[in-house]
mmCIF file of C-alpha atoms and ligand atoms in Angstrom:
data_model
loop_
_atom_site.group_PDB
_atom_site.id
_atom_site.type_symbol
_atom_site.label_atom_id
_atom_site.label_comp_id
_atom_site.label_asym_id
_atom_site.label_seq_id
_atom_site.Cartn_x
_atom_site.Cartn_y
_atom_site.Cartn_z
ATOM 1 C CA UNK E 1 113.719 113.647 96.305
ATOM 2 C CA UNK E 2 111.478 110.662 95.651
ATOM 3 C CA UNK E 3 114.281 108.146 96.199
ATOM 4 C CA UNK E 4 115.258 109.460 99.614
ATOM 5 C CA UNK E 5 114.502 107.214 102.567
ATOM 6 C CA UNK E 6 111.695 108.434 104.837
ATOM 7 C CA UNK E 7 112.008 108.198 108.574
ATOM 8 C CA UNK E 8 109.260 109.012 111.068
ATOM 9 C CA UNK E 9 110.497 111.101 113.989
ATOM 10 C CA UNK E 10 108.813 111.905 117.300
ATOM 11 C CA UNK E 11 108.493 115.471 118.708
ATOM 12 C CA UNK E 12 110.883 114.527 121.547
ATOM 13 C CA UNK E 13 113.671 113.954 118.996
ATOM 14 C CA UNK E 14 113.656 117.571 117.778
ATOM 15 C CA UNK E 15 116.093 120.085 119.218
ATOM 16 C CA UNK E 16 116.196 123.380 117.336
ATOM 17 C CA UNK E 17 117.077 122.323 113.814
ATOM 18 C CA UNK E 18 118.588 119.036 114.865
ATOM 19 C CA UNK E 19 117.123 115.557 115.048
ATOM 20 C CA UNK E 20 118.429 113.312 117.798
ATOM 21 C CA UNK E 21 118.354 109.851 116.247
ATOM 22 C CA UNK E 22 117.286 106.850 118.323
ATOM 23 C CA UNK E 23 119.591 103.810 118.538
ATOM 24 C CA UNK E 24 117.203 101.932 116.251
ATOM 25 C CA UNK E 25 117.204 104.742 113.668
ATOM 26 C CA UNK E 26 121.011 104.971 113.786
ATOM 27 C CA UNK E 27 121.238 101.228 113.187
ATOM 28 C CA UNK E 28 118.842 101.493 110.273
ATOM 29 C CA UNK E 29 120.497 104.523 108.634
ATOM 30 C CA UNK E 30 124.149 103.576 109.169
ATOM 31 C CA UNK E 31 124.139 99.773 109.169
ATOM 32 C CA UNK E 32 121.163 98.780 107.037
ATOM 33 C CA UNK E 33 121.119 101.641 104.500
ATOM 34 C CA UNK E 34 124.867 102.305 104.877
ATOM 35 C CA UNK E 35 124.393 106.062 104.866
ATOM 36 C CA UNK E 36 127.298 108.268 106.004
ATOM 37 C CA UNK E 37 127.926 111.820 107.191
ATOM 38 C CA UNK E 38 126.450 114.264 104.642
ATOM 39 C CA UNK E 39 123.905 111.753 103.304
ATOM 40 C CA UNK E 40 120.296 112.894 103.344
ATOM 41 C CA UNK E 41 116.919 111.446 104.221
ATOM 42 C CA UNK E 42 113.396 112.742 104.676
ATOM 43 C CA UNK E 43 112.289 113.215 108.269
ATOM 44 C CA UNK E 44 108.512 112.880 108.637
ATOM 45 C CA UNK E 45 107.409 114.832 111.642
ATOM 46 C CA UNK E 46 104.042 113.625 112.845
ATOM 47 C CA UNK E 47 101.174 115.199 111.037
ATOM 48 C CA UNK E 48 102.042 117.222 108.021
ATOM 49 C CA UNK E 49 105.693 118.295 108.190
ATOM 50 C CA UNK E 50 108.458 116.686 106.208
ATOM 51 C CA UNK E 51 112.057 117.898 106.283
ATOM 52 C CA UNK E 52 115.132 117.171 104.278
ATOM 53 C CA UNK E 53 117.711 116.160 106.897
ATOM 54 C CA UNK E 54 121.440 115.543 106.619
ATOM 55 C CA UNK E 55 123.478 113.174 108.761
ATOM 56 C CA UNK E 56 125.972 115.115 110.881
ATOM 57 C CA UNK E 57 129.521 114.157 111.865
ATOM 58 C CA UNK E 58 128.174 112.934 115.187
ATOM 59 C CA UNK E 59 126.442 109.571 114.747
ATOM 60 C CA UNK E 60 123.352 110.397 116.769
ATOM 61 C CA UNK E 61 122.413 113.643 115.028
ATOM 62 C CA UNK E 62 120.883 114.783 111.740
ATOM 63 C CA UNK E 63 120.555 118.432 110.776
ATOM 64 C CA UNK E 64 117.371 119.786 109.217
ATOM 65 C CA UNK E 65 118.054 121.490 105.883
ATOM 66 C CA UNK E 66 114.672 122.600 104.613
ATOM 67 C CA UNK E 67 110.974 121.774 104.693
ATOM 68 C CA UNK E 68 109.832 119.598 101.833
ATOM 69 C CA UNK E 69 106.324 119.746 100.436
ATOM 70 C CA UNK E 70 105.107 116.473 99.042
ATOM 71 C CA UNK E 71 101.609 115.465 98.036
ATOM 72 C CA UNK E 72 100.672 111.928 98.841
ATOM 73 C CA UNK E 73 97.682 112.398 101.138
ATOM 74 C CA UNK E 74 94.041 111.911 100.207
ATOM 75 C CA UNK E 75 92.213 115.253 100.023
ATOM 76 C CA UNK E 76 89.671 114.129 102.621
ATOM 77 C CA UNK E 77 90.657 112.788 106.026
ATOM 78 C CA UNK E 78 89.444 109.208 106.256
ATOM 79 C CA UNK E 79 89.027 107.604 109.667
ATOM 80 C CA UNK E 80 88.686 103.850 109.985
ATOM 81 C CA UNK E 81 86.736 102.465 112.957
ATOM 82 C CA UNK E 82 87.262 98.717 112.785
ATOM 83 C CA UNK E 83 85.951 96.373 115.459
ATOM 84 C CA UNK E 84 89.071 94.547 116.590
ATOM 85 C CA UNK E 85 89.454 91.146 114.927
ATOM 86 C CA UNK E 86 90.845 88.223 116.927
ATOM 87 C CA UNK E 87 94.486 87.085 116.800
ATOM 88 C CA UNK E 88 97.149 89.141 115.046
ATOM 89 C CA UNK E 89 94.954 90.050 112.083
ATOM 90 C CA UNK E 90 94.882 93.689 113.070
ATOM 91 C CA UNK E 91 98.599 94.100 112.289
ATOM 92 C CA UNK E 92 97.839 93.676 108.589
ATOM 93 C CA UNK E 93 94.755 95.888 108.795
ATOM 94 C CA UNK E 94 96.896 98.717 110.199
ATOM 95 C CA UNK E 95 99.681 98.248 107.650
ATOM 96 C CA UNK E 96 97.404 98.115 104.628
ATOM 97 C CA UNK E 97 95.084 100.868 105.842
ATOM 98 C CA UNK E 98 98.093 103.179 106.134
ATOM 99 C CA UNK E 99 99.224 102.230 102.630
ATOM 100 C CA UNK E 100 95.742 103.112 101.376
ATOM 101 C CA UNK E 101 95.837 106.583 102.903
ATOM 102 C CA UNK E 102 93.875 106.286 106.157
ATOM 103 C CA UNK E 103 94.209 109.385 108.353
ATOM 104 C CA UNK E 104 93.296 107.887 111.705
ATOM 105 C CA UNK E 105 92.326 104.484 113.092
ATOM 106 C CA UNK E 106 90.014 104.158 116.100
ATOM 107 C CA UNK E 107 89.855 100.488 117.144
ATOM 108 C CA UNK E 108 86.429 99.534 118.453
ATOM 109 C CA UNK E 109 85.551 97.035 121.126
ATOM 110 C CA UNK E 110 82.115 95.904 119.977
ATOM 111 C CA UNK E 111 79.669 93.439 121.523
ATOM 112 C CA UNK E 112 81.210 90.533 119.603
ATOM 113 C CA UNK E 113 84.847 91.618 119.751
ATOM 114 C CA UNK E 114 86.995 88.835 121.189
ATOM 115 C CA UNK E 115 90.344 90.656 121.434
ATOM 116 C CA UNK E 116 91.134 92.796 124.477
ATOM 117 C CA UNK E 117 94.365 94.525 123.423
ATOM 118 C CA UNK E 118 97.249 95.163 125.813
ATOM 119 C CA UNK E 119 99.139 98.473 125.798
ATOM 120 C CA UNK E 120 102.050 96.645 124.102
ATOM 121 C CA UNK E 121 99.740 95.717 121.240
ATOM 122 C CA UNK E 122 98.722 99.327 120.747
ATOM 123 C CA UNK E 123 102.374 100.414 120.723
ATOM 124 C CA UNK E 124 103.073 97.666 118.197
ATOM 125 C CA UNK E 125 100.276 98.954 115.916
ATOM 126 C CA UNK E 126 101.746 102.466 116.158
ATOM 127 C CA UNK E 127 105.170 101.157 115.119
ATOM 128 C CA UNK E 128 103.583 99.287 112.211
ATOM 129 C CA UNK E 129 101.768 102.488 111.175
ATOM 130 C CA UNK E 130 105.035 104.460 111.242
ATOM 131 C CA UNK E 131 106.855 101.837 109.148
ATOM 132 C CA UNK E 132 103.990 101.625 106.660
ATOM 133 C CA UNK E 133 103.865 105.433 106.387
ATOM 134 C CA UNK E 134 107.594 105.513 105.614
ATOM 135 C CA UNK E 135 107.288 102.705 103.097
ATOM 136 C CA UNK E 136 104.270 104.146 101.288
ATOM 137 C CA UNK E 137 105.747 107.678 101.220
ATOM 138 C CA UNK E 138 103.002 109.261 103.264
ATOM 139 C CA UNK E 139 103.267 112.862 104.460
ATOM 140 C CA UNK E 140 101.931 111.934 107.876
ATOM 141 C CA UNK E 141 101.997 109.012 110.230
ATOM 142 C CA UNK E 142 98.341 108.132 110.780
ATOM 143 C CA UNK E 143 97.229 108.155 114.405
ATOM 144 C CA UNK E 144 96.219 104.886 116.040
ATOM 145 C CA UNK E 145 93.996 105.930 118.923
ATOM 146 C CA UNK E 146 93.300 103.960 122.082
ATOM 147 C CA UNK E 147 90.496 101.409 121.560
ATOM 148 C CA UNK E 148 87.048 102.604 122.622
ATOM 149 C CA UNK E 149 83.736 100.849 123.091
ATOM 150 C CA UNK E 150 81.390 100.799 120.118
ATOM 151 C CA UNK E 151 78.999 103.150 121.961
ATOM 152 C CA UNK E 152 81.712 105.742 122.681
ATOM 153 C CA UNK E 153 83.124 105.555 119.158
ATOM 154 C CA UNK E 154 79.755 106.030 117.495
ATOM 155 C CA UNK E 155 78.343 108.640 119.868
ATOM 156 C CA UNK E 156 81.439 110.861 119.800
ATOM 157 C CA UNK E 157 81.956 110.734 116.080
ATOM 158 C CA UNK E 158 82.075 114.228 114.570
ATOM 159 C CA UNK E 159 82.947 113.271 110.983
ATOM 160 C CA UNK E 160 80.592 114.621 108.336
ATOM 161 C CA UNK E 161 80.199 111.462 106.244
ATOM 162 C CA UNK E 162 79.623 108.377 108.393
ATOM 163 C CA UNK E 163 79.331 104.871 107.037
ATOM 164 C CA UNK E 164 78.946 101.501 108.722
ATOM 165 C CA UNK E 165 79.624 98.367 106.671
ATOM 166 C CA UNK E 166 76.850 95.819 107.094
ATOM 167 C CA UNK E 167 77.456 92.415 105.554
ATOM 168 C CA UNK E 168 73.851 91.346 105.026
ATOM 169 C CA UNK E 169 70.673 93.110 104.040
ATOM 170 C CA UNK E 170 69.997 95.478 101.225
ATOM 171 C CA UNK E 171 72.209 98.456 102.030
ATOM 172 C CA UNK E 172 73.421 100.553 99.132
ATOM 173 C CA UNK E 173 76.946 99.998 97.900
ATOM 174 C CA UNK E 174 79.598 102.218 99.485
ATOM 175 C CA UNK E 175 80.714 103.447 96.070
ATOM 176 C CA UNK E 176 77.202 104.671 95.201
ATOM 177 C CA UNK E 177 76.908 106.426 98.568
ATOM 178 C CA UNK E 178 80.255 108.207 98.083
ATOM 179 C CA UNK E 179 79.227 109.343 94.618
ATOM 180 C CA UNK E 180 75.778 110.424 95.895
ATOM 181 C CA UNK E 181 77.480 112.498 98.564
ATOM 182 C CA UNK E 182 79.647 114.083 95.869
ATOM 183 C CA UNK E 183 82.747 113.151 97.852
ATOM 184 C CA UNK E 184 84.694 113.162 94.601
ATOM 185 C CA UNK E 185 83.835 116.820 93.928
ATOM 186 C CA UNK E 186 85.063 118.417 97.178
ATOM 187 C CA UNK E 187 87.624 121.190 96.931
ATOM 188 C CA UNK E 188 91.022 121.012 98.617
ATOM 189 C CA UNK E 189 91.779 121.757 101.419
ATOM 190 C CA UNK E 190 88.907 120.047 103.151
ATOM 191 C CA UNK E 191 88.118 121.092 106.707
ATOM 192 C CA UNK E 192 88.127 118.246 109.216
ATOM 193 C CA UNK E 193 84.388 118.551 109.594
ATOM 194 C CA UNK E 194 84.026 117.288 106.039
ATOM 195 C CA UNK E 195 85.953 114.116 106.705
ATOM 196 C CA UNK E 196 84.794 110.522 106.380
ATOM 197 C CA UNK E 197 84.524 107.707 108.907
ATOM 198 C CA UNK E 198 83.917 104.085 108.014
ATOM 199 C CA UNK E 199 83.174 101.357 110.572
ATOM 200 C CA UNK E 200 83.682 97.635 109.948
ATOM 201 C CA UNK E 201 82.547 94.777 112.176
ATOM 202 C CA UNK E 202 84.257 91.826 113.879
ATOM 203 C CA UNK E 203 84.207 88.142 112.839
ATOM 204 C CA UNK E 204 80.712 87.630 114.242
ATOM 205 C CA UNK E 205 79.411 90.851 112.705
ATOM 206 C CA UNK E 206 77.568 93.712 114.393
ATOM 207 C CA UNK E 207 74.585 93.046 116.614
ATOM 208 C CA UNK E 208 71.254 94.437 115.370
ATOM 209 C CA UNK E 209 71.372 96.871 118.286
ATOM 210 C CA UNK E 210 74.764 98.222 117.205
ATOM 211 C CA UNK E 211 73.608 98.835 113.638
ATOM 212 C CA UNK E 212 70.447 100.527 114.926
ATOM 213 C CA UNK E 213 72.440 102.712 117.306
ATOM 214 C CA UNK E 214 74.943 103.682 114.583
ATOM 215 C CA UNK E 215 72.073 104.727 112.307
ATOM 216 C CA UNK E 216 70.635 106.840 115.111
ATOM 217 C CA UNK E 217 73.977 108.626 115.326
ATOM 218 C CA UNK E 218 73.997 109.445 111.638
ATOM 219 C CA UNK E 219 75.829 106.448 110.179
ATOM 220 C CA UNK E 220 74.664 105.219 106.807
ATOM 221 C CA UNK E 221 74.694 101.400 106.442
ATOM 222 C CA UNK E 222 76.631 100.398 103.339
ATOM 223 C CA UNK E 223 77.415 97.241 101.397
ATOM 224 C CA UNK E 224 80.829 96.247 100.069
ATOM 225 C CA UNK E 225 79.359 93.837 97.527
ATOM 226 C CA UNK E 226 77.570 90.503 97.365
ATOM 227 C CA UNK E 227 80.148 88.376 99.133
ATOM 228 C CA UNK E 228 80.811 88.131 102.874
ATOM 229 C CA UNK E 229 84.297 89.457 103.522
ATOM 230 C CA UNK E 230 86.446 88.523 106.504
ATOM 231 C CA UNK E 231 86.706 91.047 109.308
ATOM 232 C CA UNK E 232 90.300 91.783 108.218
ATOM 233 C CA UNK E 233 89.379 92.090 104.536
ATOM 234 C CA UNK E 234 86.378 94.428 104.852
ATOM 235 C CA UNK E 235 88.371 97.482 106.100
ATOM 236 C CA UNK E 236 90.817 97.139 103.225
ATOM 237 C CA UNK E 237 88.085 96.823 100.608
ATOM 238 C CA UNK E 238 86.229 99.809 102.085
ATOM 239 C CA UNK E 239 89.370 101.971 102.114
ATOM 240 C CA UNK E 240 90.286 100.877 98.585
ATOM 241 C CA UNK E 241 86.893 102.069 97.346
ATOM 242 C CA UNK E 242 87.205 105.407 99.175
ATOM 243 C CA UNK E 243 90.802 105.964 98.049
ATOM 244 C CA UNK E 244 89.811 105.029 94.509
ATOM 245 C CA UNK E 245 87.148 107.738 94.473
ATOM 246 C CA UNK E 246 89.364 110.381 96.105
ATOM 247 C CA UNK E 247 92.487 109.627 94.085
ATOM 248 C CA UNK E 248 90.734 110.204 90.765
ATOM 249 C CA UNK E 249 89.418 113.666 91.670
HETATM 250 N N1 LIG P 301 78.515 86.627 110.086
HETATM 251 C C1 LIG P 301 78.692 88.036 110.014
HETATM 252 C C2 LIG P 301 77.427 88.743 109.567
HETATM 253 O O1 LIG P 301 76.550 88.076 109.060
HETATM 254 O O2 LIG P 301 77.326 89.950 109.703
HETATM 255 C C3 LIG P 301 79.811 88.334 109.062
HETATM 256 C C4 LIG P 301 80.663 89.395 109.568
HETATM 257 S S1 LIG P 301 81.967 89.833 108.470
HETATM 258 C C5 LIG P 301 82.988 88.409 108.628
HETATM 259 C C6 LIG P 301 82.806 91.056 109.345
HETATM 260 C C7 LIG P 301 82.443 92.462 109.024
HETATM 261 O O3 LIG P 301 82.928 92.799 107.723
HETATM 262 C C8 LIG P 301 80.977 92.789 108.967
HETATM 263 O O4 LIG P 301 80.454 93.084 110.230
HETATM 264 C C9 LIG P 301 80.942 94.012 108.053
HETATM 265 O O5 LIG P 301 81.242 95.176 108.763
HETATM 266 C C10 LIG P 301 82.051 93.698 107.086
HETATM 267 N N2 LIG P 301 81.599 93.076 105.843
HETATM 268 C C11 LIG P 301 81.945 91.856 105.383
HETATM 269 N N3 LIG P 301 81.395 91.642 104.172
HETATM 270 C C12 LIG P 301 80.678 92.755 103.867
HETATM 271 C C13 LIG P 301 79.884 93.147 102.759
HETATM 272 N N4 LIG P 301 79.715 92.361 101.706
HETATM 273 N N5 LIG P 301 79.311 94.374 102.801
HETATM 274 C C14 LIG P 301 79.483 95.181 103.864
HETATM 275 N N6 LIG P 301 80.209 94.859 104.937
HETATM 276 C C15 LIG P 301 80.822 93.669 104.943
#
């Protein structure tokens, strides 16, 4: 099963036990992978379902055979709230965050955010997330939500463990905070309310007011070490630390 190609499918593609393949998926399966009628692949259906599917005689259709249960998700849902970095740097953040097991990404427009993303950009990030989920053999395709202002993101956050990465000062290291919170000892399955959120700042960092406001809303300021990381590096380091703790449970 492990060698089978994974393909993310949208709810609109499902019809009874059939998958209506898009032109792009047909091109990929038939031309790039050179699969034929009767060949199988794994269809990843949004959040949590994965099916073994077989290509039918008709080019545009695959037939669902059975549900497949795989285990590649972190036991705790981890949400990343990164302030949007400038340029195209966020493409790599999305790709690598998905590889590291992120459950959901909520892009933040903070006081010092320079990028104002278009709807095409957001669609592009969702495509990148789907490709990365297929490549890294995830069970789900992580959600990339619409960007929100820092205030909305912080005030509406209902995750149990909330961290905000602060580059300077004397915050405790994220790893120590995770261990203090006994994140590594939680039992599976974890209810959503016990999930984690981690916020990382833009190139210019957070304003003092943003850090203060986050703390008021229950965020714990954390350090990622003694060096100043780029805005595109910090989310990946933070997620690596969290995934490292959760993966060794
Ligand atoms: N000049 C900014 C400052 O002094 O805050 C640097 C911002 S840094 C390039 C971008 C973001 O990455 C920061 O806002 C923070 O969220 C995160 N970050 C970078 N290095 C970090 C570190 N060592 N510990 C915690 N967070 C860090």
